[in-house]
mmCIF file with all atom_site columns, C-alpha atoms in Angstrom:
data_model
loop_
_atom_site.group_PDB
_atom_site.id
_atom_site.type_symbol
_atom_site.label_atom_id
_atom_site.label_alt_id
_atom_site.label_comp_id
_atom_site.label_asym_id
_atom_site.label_entity_id
_atom_site.label_seq_id
_atom_site.pdbx_PDB_ins_code
_atom_site.Cartn_x
_atom_site.Cartn_y
_atom_site.Cartn_z
_atom_site.occupancy
_atom_site.B_iso_or_equiv
_atom_site.pdbx_formal_charge
_atom_site.auth_seq_id
_atom_site.auth_comp_id
_atom_site.auth_asym_id
_atom_site.auth_atom_id
_atom_site.pdbx_PDB_model_num
ATOM 1  C CA . MET I 1 1  ? 0.000   0.000  0.000   1.00 83.00 ? 596 MET I CA 1
ATOM 2  C CA . ALA I 1 2  ? 1.426   3.371  -1.031  1.00 87.00 ? 597 ALA I CA 1
ATOM 3  C CA . VAL I 1 3  ? 1.250   6.419  1.171   1.00 85.00 ? 598 VAL I CA 1
ATOM 4  C CA . VAL I 1 4  ? 0.474   9.697  -0.584  1.00 83.00 ? 599 VAL I CA 1
ATOM 5  C CA . THR I 1 5  ? 0.847   12.985 1.223   1.00 86.00 ? 600 THR I CA 1
ATOM 6  C CA . GLN I 1 6  ? -1.534  15.691 0.044   1.00 88.00 ? 601 GLN I CA 1
ATOM 7  C CA . PHE I 1 7  ? -1.819  19.328 1.020   1.00 90.00 ? 602 PHE I CA 1
ATOM 8  C CA . VAL I 1 8  ? -5.299  20.773 0.782   1.00 88.00 ? 603 VAL I CA 1
ATOM 9  C CA . VAL I 1 9  ? -6.068  24.483 0.579   1.00 88.00 ? 604 VAL I CA 1
ATOM 10 C CA . VAL I 1 10 ? -9.365  25.186 2.341   1.00 86.00 ? 605 VAL I CA 1
ATOM 11 C CA . ARG I 1 11 ? -11.061 28.594 2.391   1.00 83.00 ? 606 ARG I CA 1
ATOM 12 C CA . GLU I 1 12 ? -14.168 29.290 4.464   1.00 83.00 ? 607 GLU I CA 1
ATOM 13 C CA . GLY I 1 13 ? -14.812 25.556 4.793   1.00 85.00 ? 608 GLY I CA 1
ATOM 14 C CA . VAL I 1 14 ? -14.545 24.953 1.043   1.00 85.00 ? 609 VAL I CA 1
ATOM 15 C CA . GLU I 1 15 ? -11.763 22.830 -0.415  1.00 86.00 ? 610 GLU I CA 1
ATOM 16 C CA . LYS I 1 16 ? -10.135 24.912 -3.159  1.00 86.00 ? 611 LYS I CA 1
ATOM 17 C CA . MET I 1 17 ? -7.228  22.811 -4.414  1.00 88.00 ? 612 MET I CA 1
ATOM 18 C CA . THR I 1 18 ? -5.155  19.777 -3.494  1.00 90.00 ? 613 THR I CA 1
ATOM 19 C CA . PHE I 1 19 ? -1.385  19.678 -4.006  1.00 90.00 ? 614 PHE I CA 1
ATOM 20 C CA . THR I 1 20 ? 1.349   17.103 -3.575  1.00 88.00 ? 615 THR I CA 1
ATOM 21 C CA . SER I 1 21 ? 3.871   19.616 -2.211  1.00 89.00 ? 616 SER I CA 1
ATOM 22 C CA . LYS I 1 22 ? 3.618   22.055 0.662   1.00 91.00 ? 617 LYS I CA 1
ATOM 23 C CA . LYS I 1 23 ? 5.423   24.719 -1.397  1.00 93.00 ? 618 LYS I CA 1
ATOM 24 C CA . GLU I 1 24 ? 2.753   24.637 -4.121  1.00 92.00 ? 619 GLU I CA 1
ATOM 25 C CA . ALA I 1 25 ? -0.061  24.703 -1.550  1.00 90.00 ? 620 ALA I CA 1
ATOM 26 C CA . ASP I 1 26 ? 1.501   27.684 0.249   1.00 91.00 ? 621 ASP I CA 1
ATOM 27 C CA . ALA I 1 27 ? 1.978   29.559 -3.039  1.00 91.00 ? 622 ALA I CA 1
ATOM 28 C CA . PHE I 1 28 ? -1.670  28.986 -3.990  1.00 90.00 ? 623 PHE I CA 1
ATOM 29 C CA . ASP I 1 29 ? -2.841  30.046 -0.530  1.00 90.00 ? 624 ASP I CA 1
ATOM 30 C CA . LYS I 1 30 ? -0.781  33.226 -0.793  1.00 92.00 ? 625 LYS I CA 1
ATOM 31 C CA . MET I 1 31 ? -2.265  33.941 -4.239  1.00 92.00 ? 626 MET I CA 1
ATOM 32 C CA . LEU I 1 32 ? -5.757  33.581 -2.738  1.00 91.00 ? 627 LEU I CA 1
ATOM 33 C CA . ASP I 1 33 ? -4.808  35.998 0.080   1.00 92.00 ? 628 ASP I CA 1
ATOM 34 C CA . ILE I 1 34 ? -3.604  38.575 -2.444  1.00 93.00 ? 629 ILE I CA 1
ATOM 35 C CA . ALA I 1 35 ? -6.768  38.214 -4.517  1.00 92.00 ? 630 ALA I CA 1
ATOM 36 C CA . ASP I 1 36 ? -8.935  38.562 -1.401  1.00 92.00 ? 631 ASP I CA 1
ATOM 37 C CA . ASN I 1 37 ? -7.134  41.813 -0.553  1.00 92.00 ? 632 ASN I CA 1
ATOM 38 C CA . LEU I 1 38 ? -7.430  43.162 -4.100  1.00 92.00 ? 633 LEU I CA 1
ATOM 39 C CA . ILE I 1 39 ? -11.185 42.627 -4.480  1.00 91.00 ? 634 ILE I CA 1
ATOM 40 C CA . PRO I 1 40 ? -12.298 45.394 -2.059  1.00 91.00 ? 635 PRO I CA 1
ATOM 41 C CA . PHE I 1 41 ? -9.623  47.694 -3.503  1.00 90.00 ? 636 PHE I CA 1
ATOM 42 C CA . LEU I 1 42 ? -10.987 47.165 -7.024  1.00 90.00 ? 637 LEU I CA 1
ATOM 43 C CA . LEU I 1 43 ? -14.621 47.512 -5.909  1.00 88.00 ? 638 LEU I CA 1
ATOM 44 C CA . GLU I 1 44 ? -13.811 50.992 -4.553  1.00 88.00 ? 639 GLU I CA 1
ATOM 45 C CA . SER I 1 45 ? -12.246 52.109 -7.833  1.00 86.00 ? 640 SER I CA 1
ATOM 46 C CA . PRO I 1 46 ? -14.061 54.577 -10.091 1.00 88.00 ? 641 PRO I CA 1
ATOM 47 C CA . LEU I 1 47 ? -14.332 51.874 -12.759 1.00 84.00 ? 642 LEU I CA 1
ATOM 48 C CA . ALA I 1 48 ? -17.766 50.471 -13.472 1.00 85.00 ? 643 ALA I CA 1
ATOM 49 C CA . LEU I 1 49 ? -16.901 46.865 -12.587 1.00 85.00 ? 644 LEU I CA 1
ATOM 50 C CA . ASP I 1 50 ? -19.330 44.431 -11.039 1.00 85.00 ? 645 ASP I CA 1
ATOM 51 C CA . GLU I 1 51 ? -18.225 42.078 -8.281  1.00 88.00 ? 646 GLU I CA 1
ATOM 52 C CA . ALA I 1 52 ? -17.569 39.157 -10.655 1.00 90.00 ? 647 ALA I CA 1
ATOM 53 C CA . GLN I 1 53 ? -15.338 41.302 -12.864 1.00 91.00 ? 648 GLN I CA 1
ATOM 54 C CA . CYS I 1 54 ? -13.452 42.594 -9.821  1.00 91.00 ? 649 CYS I CA 1
ATOM 55 C CA . GLU I 1 55 ? -12.935 39.033 -8.643  1.00 91.00 ? 650 GLU I CA 1
ATOM 56 C CA . GLN I 1 56 ? -11.625 37.929 -12.052 1.00 92.00 ? 651 GLN I CA 1
ATOM 57 C CA . LEU I 1 57 ? -9.314  40.926 -12.272 1.00 92.00 ? 652 LEU I CA 1
ATOM 58 C CA . ALA I 1 58 ? -8.090  40.372 -8.703  1.00 93.00 ? 653 ALA I CA 1
ATOM 59 C CA . PHE I 1 59 ? -7.244  36.729 -9.433  1.00 93.00 ? 654 PHE I CA 1
ATOM 60 C CA . TYR I 1 60 ? -5.456  37.696 -12.649 1.00 93.00 ? 655 TYR I CA 1
ATOM 61 C CA . MET I 1 61 ? -3.428  40.350 -10.837 1.00 92.00 ? 656 MET I CA 1
ATOM 62 C CA . ALA I 1 62 ? -2.627  37.939 -7.990  1.00 94.00 ? 657 ALA I CA 1
ATOM 63 C CA . LYS I 1 63 ? -1.436  35.276 -10.438 1.00 92.00 ? 658 LYS I CA 1
ATOM 64 C CA . GLN I 1 64 ? 0.716   37.877 -12.201 1.00 90.00 ? 659 GLN I CA 1
ATOM 65 C CA . LYS I 1 65 ? 2.020   39.430 -8.968  1.00 90.00 ? 660 LYS I CA 1
ATOM 66 C CA . ASP I 1 66 ? 5.690   39.269 -9.940  1.00 88.00 ? 661 ASP I CA 1
ATOM 67 C CA . ALA I 1 67 ? 5.136   41.106 -13.233 1.00 87.00 ? 662 ALA I CA 1
ATOM 68 C CA . LEU I 1 68 ? 2.754   43.549 -11.548 1.00 88.00 ? 663 LEU I CA 1
ATOM 69 C CA . THR I 1 69 ? 5.262   44.285 -8.781  1.00 87.00 ? 664 THR I CA 1
ATOM 70 C CA . GLY I 1 70 ? 7.896   45.046 -11.396 1.00 86.00 ? 665 GLY I CA 1
ATOM 71 C CA . LEU I 1 71 ? 5.533   47.365 -13.252 1.00 86.00 ? 666 LEU I CA 1
ATOM 72 C CA . LEU I 1 72 ? 4.678   49.232 -10.059 1.00 86.00 ? 667 LEU I CA 1
ATOM 73 C CA . LYS I 1 73 ? 8.391   49.686 -9.451  1.00 87.00 ? 668 LYS I CA 1
ATOM 74 C CA . GLY I 1 74 ? 8.813   51.215 -12.909 1.00 84.00 ? 669 GLY I CA 1
ATOM 75 C CA . ALA I 1 75 ? 10.114  48.239 -14.868 1.00 76.00 ? 670 ALA I CA 1
ATOM 76 C CA . SER I 1 76 ? 9.309   47.848 -18.549 1.00 78.00 ? 671 SER I CA 1
ATOM 77 C CA . PRO I 1 77 ? 6.331   45.640 -19.298 1.00 74.00 ? 672 PRO I CA 1
ATOM 78 C CA . VAL I 1 78 ? 7.166   42.139 -20.507 1.00 68.00 ? 673 VAL I CA 1
ATOM 79 C CA . VAL I 1 79 ? 4.424   40.473 -22.492 1.00 65.00 ? 674 VAL I CA 1
ATOM 80 C CA . ALA I 1 80 ? 4.857   36.716 -22.598 1.00 60.00 ? 675 ALA I CA 1
ATOM 81 C CA . SER I 1 81 ? 2.850   36.254 -25.786 1.00 58.00 ? 676 SER I CA 1
ATOM 82 C CA . SER I 1 82 ? 4.784   38.738 -27.885 1.00 51.00 ? 677 SER I CA 1
ATOM 83 C CA . LYS I 1 83 ? 8.298   38.515 -29.151 1.00 52.00 ? 678 LYS I CA 1
ATOM 84 C CA . PRO I 1 84 ? 10.711  41.442 -28.989 1.00 49.00 ? 679 PRO I CA 1
ATOM 85 C CA . LEU I 1 85 ? 10.596  43.469 -32.138 1.00 47.00 ? 680 LEU I CA 1
ATOM 86 C CA . ALA I 1 86 ? 13.551  42.923 -34.419 1.00 50.00 ? 681 ALA I CA 1
ATOM 87 C CA . VAL I 1 87 ? 15.209  46.104 -35.577 1.00 46.00 ? 682 VAL I CA 1
ATOM 88 C CA . LYS I 1 88 ? 16.051  45.943 -39.251 1.00 49.00 ? 683 LYS I CA 1
ATOM 89 C CA . LYS I 1 89 ? 19.212  47.659 -40.333 1.00 50.00 ? 684 LYS I CA 1
ATOM 90 C CA . PRO I 1 90 ? 19.085  49.478 -43.645 1.00 52.00 ? 685 PRO I CA 1
ATOM 91 C CA . ALA I 1 91 ? 20.743  47.573 -46.445 1.00 53.00 ? 686 ALA I CA 1
ATOM 92 C CA . LYS I 1 92 ? 24.160  48.822 -47.487 1.00 53.00 ? 687 LYS I CA 1
ATOM 93 C CA . LYS I 1 93 ? 24.179  50.663 -50.739 1.00 52.00 ? 688 LYS I CA 1
ATOM 94 C CA . VAL I 1 94 ? 26.529  49.269 -53.312 1.00 55.00 ? 689 VAL I CA 1
ATOM 95 C CA . SER I 1 95 ? 28.892  51.944 -54.459 1.00 50.00 ? 690 SER I CA 1
ATOM 96 C CA . ASP I 1 96 ? 28.946  52.743 -58.189 1.00 53.00 ? 691 ASP I CA 1
ATOM 97 C CA . LYS I 1 97 ? 32.708  52.956 -58.007 1.00 53.00 ? 692 LYS I CA 1
ATOM 98 C CA . GLU I 1 98 ? 34.234  49.576 -57.295 1.00 48.00 ? 693 GLU I CA 1
ATOM 99 C CA . SER I 1 99 ? 37.996  49.302 -57.532 1.00 45.00 ? 694 SER I CA 1
#
């Protein structure tokens, strides 16, 4: 018989996710904490967002916390789905006078 250790994240009596490592469970729990803190902040914004939209946005921001932290510190945005633009150098003109 095999023994399997599982870590369960429970919020308000509801099982949210099950993980096989404590590190993953702690990271998910922290993401949920961040999202829970962002929801009231977003609801108070002047944007016309309903509660479901605020919740979705809060979870997105919590999942992207590292990129968001960098942006708030003034770092350049990095978009995972786009590639850096290649800068094309102008072609060299061939001189009329070749020796």
